[in-house]
Amino acid sequence: MIRFKRLDHVQICIPNGRENDARHFYSNIIGLMEIPKPEALIPNGGLWYQLADIQLHIGTENDTNKSKKHTAFEVRDLEEARTHLLRHGVPLREEIQIPGQKRLSFFDPFNNRIELLEKVWP
C-alpha cells in the first residue's frame, strides 16, 4: 500500500529555449510566483513556480506533443478567473460539467492544457 499525503508538484513541458515566453505567461498573465530551481537542475532549463502548497515545474523538451495530460487547479471564483483570462486574450475551452464542480480549461502558449475548477455545493 502507498499512503499518499498530498500533491507535491506537477510538471508540464515547453519547447527548449522558450523560458522567457513561459515566464511572461505564468508570471505576468497568470500571476504565479516563480521560485528558484535547485542549482543542480538549472542546466536542464525550465522554471518552477509555487502555488499555495504545491509547485508547478515547467520543463523543456524538443517534442511537446499534445495529449490528455493536464494540470487542474481548484480556484475560489471561476467566473473571476474566466474574466481575467479573457481580458488577457487567453482562449478558453468549456469543459463537460460534472456534479459538484464548475470547470473550464485554457491552453498556455505551449499547448499545455490547464483546467480550473470551483467546488460547488447544491
mmCIF file of C-alpha atoms in Angstrom:
data_model
loop_
_atom_site.group_PDB
_atom_site.id
_atom_site.type_symbol
_atom_site.label_atom_id
_atom_site.label_comp_id
_atom_site.label_asym_id
_atom_site.label_seq_id
_atom_site.Cartn_x
_atom_site.Cartn_y
_atom_site.Cartn_z
ATOM 1 C CA MET A 1 0.000 0.000 0.000
ATOM 2 C CA ILE A 2 1.163 3.517 -0.756
ATOM 3 C CA ARG A 3 -0.021 6.147 1.714
ATOM 4 C CA PHE A 4 -0.178 9.378 -0.237
ATOM 5 C CA LYS A 5 -0.009 12.608 1.745
ATOM 6 C CA ARG A 6 -0.668 15.373 -0.829
ATOM 7 C CA LEU A 7 0.157 16.601 -4.290
ATOM 8 C CA ASP A 8 3.720 17.979 -4.248
ATOM 9 C CA HIS A 9 4.185 19.241 -7.789
ATOM 10 C CA VAL A 10 3.010 18.960 -11.373
ATOM 11 C CA GLN A 11 5.356 19.143 -14.358
ATOM 12 C CA ILE A 12 4.406 20.338 -17.811
ATOM 13 C CA CYS A 13 6.707 20.939 -20.769
ATOM 14 C CA ILE A 14 7.603 23.719 -23.175
ATOM 15 C CA PRO A 15 9.966 23.733 -26.169
ATOM 16 C CA ASN A 16 13.667 24.252 -25.465
ATOM 17 C CA GLY A 17 14.673 27.912 -25.191
ATOM 18 C CA ARG A 18 11.165 29.310 -24.539
ATOM 19 C CA GLU A 19 11.607 30.085 -20.832
ATOM 20 C CA ASN A 20 11.141 33.855 -21.315
ATOM 21 C CA ASP A 21 7.818 33.279 -23.079
ATOM 22 C CA ALA A 22 6.751 30.920 -20.282
ATOM 23 C CA ARG A 23 7.862 33.418 -17.636
ATOM 24 C CA HIS A 24 5.760 36.153 -19.266
ATOM 25 C CA PHE A 25 2.661 33.938 -19.402
ATOM 26 C CA TYR A 26 2.936 32.300 -15.977
ATOM 27 C CA SER A 27 4.322 35.286 -14.038
ATOM 28 C CA ASN A 28 2.662 38.249 -15.743
ATOM 29 C CA ILE A 29 -0.632 36.904 -17.070
ATOM 30 C CA ILE A 30 -1.457 34.073 -14.666
ATOM 31 C CA GLY A 31 0.238 35.781 -11.698
ATOM 32 C CA LEU A 32 2.208 32.859 -10.277
ATOM 33 C CA MET A 33 5.269 33.310 -8.063
ATOM 34 C CA GLU A 34 8.471 31.951 -9.605
ATOM 35 C CA ILE A 35 10.800 30.163 -7.203
ATOM 36 C CA PRO A 36 14.473 29.277 -7.702
ATOM 37 C CA LYS A 37 15.314 25.844 -9.067
ATOM 38 C CA PRO A 38 17.964 23.807 -7.252
ATOM 39 C CA GLU A 39 21.437 24.637 -8.607
ATOM 40 C CA ALA A 40 21.956 21.086 -9.867
ATOM 41 C CA LEU A 41 18.859 21.349 -12.113
ATOM 42 C CA ILE A 42 19.464 24.796 -13.624
ATOM 43 C CA PRO A 43 21.423 23.394 -16.632
ATOM 44 C CA ASN A 44 18.295 21.407 -17.597
ATOM 45 C CA GLY A 45 16.367 24.624 -18.315
ATOM 46 C CA GLY A 46 12.808 25.338 -17.296
ATOM 47 C CA LEU A 47 11.121 27.224 -14.474
ATOM 48 C CA TRP A 48 9.499 26.436 -11.134
ATOM 49 C CA TYR A 49 6.512 28.159 -9.540
ATOM 50 C CA GLN A 50 4.877 27.995 -6.112
ATOM 51 C CA LEU A 51 1.053 27.768 -5.915
ATOM 52 C CA ALA A 52 -0.237 27.533 -2.368
ATOM 53 C CA ASP A 53 1.295 24.292 -1.017
ATOM 54 C CA ILE A 54 2.223 22.724 -4.388
ATOM 55 C CA GLN A 55 4.707 23.539 -7.114
ATOM 56 C CA LEU A 56 4.375 23.783 -10.875
ATOM 57 C CA HIS A 57 7.543 22.661 -12.663
ATOM 58 C CA ILE A 58 7.906 23.713 -16.286
ATOM 59 C CA GLY A 59 10.488 21.553 -18.030
ATOM 60 C CA THR A 60 11.923 21.873 -21.525
ATOM 61 C CA GLU A 61 11.971 19.262 -24.261
ATOM 62 C CA ASN A 62 12.127 19.044 -28.034
ATOM 63 C CA ASP A 63 8.740 17.419 -28.617
ATOM 64 C CA THR A 64 5.774 18.781 -26.668
ATOM 65 C CA ASN A 65 3.093 16.722 -28.386
ATOM 66 C CA LYS A 66 -0.496 17.222 -27.375
ATOM 67 C CA SER A 67 -2.177 14.599 -25.221
ATOM 68 C CA LYS A 68 -4.782 14.348 -22.474
ATOM 69 C CA LYS A 69 -2.178 15.443 -19.922
ATOM 70 C CA HIS A 70 -3.215 18.475 -17.960
ATOM 71 C CA THR A 71 -2.956 20.199 -14.643
ATOM 72 C CA ALA A 72 -6.077 21.049 -12.652
ATOM 73 C CA PHE A 73 -6.214 23.775 -10.040
ATOM 74 C CA GLU A 74 -9.089 24.496 -7.704
ATOM 75 C CA VAL A 75 -9.938 28.212 -7.636
ATOM 76 C CA ARG A 76 -12.138 30.322 -5.363
ATOM 77 C CA ASP A 77 -14.119 32.179 -8.077
ATOM 78 C CA LEU A 78 -14.221 30.566 -11.503
ATOM 79 C CA GLU A 79 -16.087 33.476 -13.098
ATOM 80 C CA GLU A 80 -13.455 35.934 -11.906
ATOM 81 C CA ALA A 81 -10.751 33.669 -13.365
ATOM 82 C CA ARG A 82 -12.707 33.461 -16.641
ATOM 83 C CA THR A 83 -12.934 37.252 -16.868
ATOM 84 C CA HIS A 84 -9.222 37.667 -16.135
ATOM 85 C CA LEU A 85 -8.160 35.156 -18.802
ATOM 86 C CA LEU A 86 -10.463 36.644 -21.428
ATOM 87 C CA ARG A 87 -9.187 40.153 -20.622
ATOM 88 C CA HIS A 88 -5.699 38.876 -21.491
ATOM 89 C CA GLY A 89 -6.847 37.238 -24.713
ATOM 90 C CA VAL A 90 -6.422 33.679 -23.470
ATOM 91 C CA PRO A 91 -8.819 31.368 -25.347
ATOM 92 C CA LEU A 92 -10.988 29.209 -23.115
ATOM 93 C CA ARG A 93 -12.402 25.732 -23.581
ATOM 94 C CA GLU A 94 -15.645 24.880 -21.863
ATOM 95 C CA GLU A 95 -15.440 21.519 -20.127
ATOM 96 C CA ILE A 96 -18.188 18.967 -19.565
ATOM 97 C CA GLN A 97 -19.718 19.943 -16.265
ATOM 98 C CA ILE A 98 -19.829 17.341 -13.529
ATOM 99 C CA PRO A 99 -21.812 17.362 -10.272
ATOM 100 C CA GLY A 100 -20.229 19.454 -7.537
ATOM 101 C CA GLN A 101 -17.832 21.361 -9.826
ATOM 102 C CA LYS A 102 -17.803 24.176 -12.343
ATOM 103 C CA ARG A 103 -14.919 23.730 -14.802
ATOM 104 C CA LEU A 104 -13.139 25.347 -17.715
ATOM 105 C CA SER A 105 -9.779 24.893 -19.385
ATOM 106 C CA PHE A 106 -7.301 27.009 -21.280
ATOM 107 C CA PHE A 107 -4.054 26.324 -23.098
ATOM 108 C CA ASP A 108 -0.813 28.109 -22.376
ATOM 109 C CA PRO A 109 1.271 29.304 -25.365
ATOM 110 C CA PHE A 110 2.918 25.850 -25.484
ATOM 111 C CA ASN A 111 -0.321 23.793 -25.776
ATOM 112 C CA ASN A 112 -0.343 22.665 -22.138
ATOM 113 C CA ARG A 113 -3.959 22.347 -21.020
ATOM 114 C CA ILE A 114 -4.744 23.845 -17.635
ATOM 115 C CA GLU A 115 -8.080 23.119 -16.000
ATOM 116 C CA LEU A 116 -9.608 25.434 -13.416
ATOM 117 C CA LEU A 117 -12.385 24.161 -11.200
ATOM 118 C CA GLU A 118 -14.550 25.547 -8.460
ATOM 119 C CA LYS A 119 -16.256 23.244 -5.990
ATOM 120 C CA VAL A 120 -19.946 24.000 -5.698
ATOM 121 C CA TRP A 121 -22.472 22.551 -3.320
ATOM 122 C CA PRO A 122 -26.196 22.377 -4.124
#
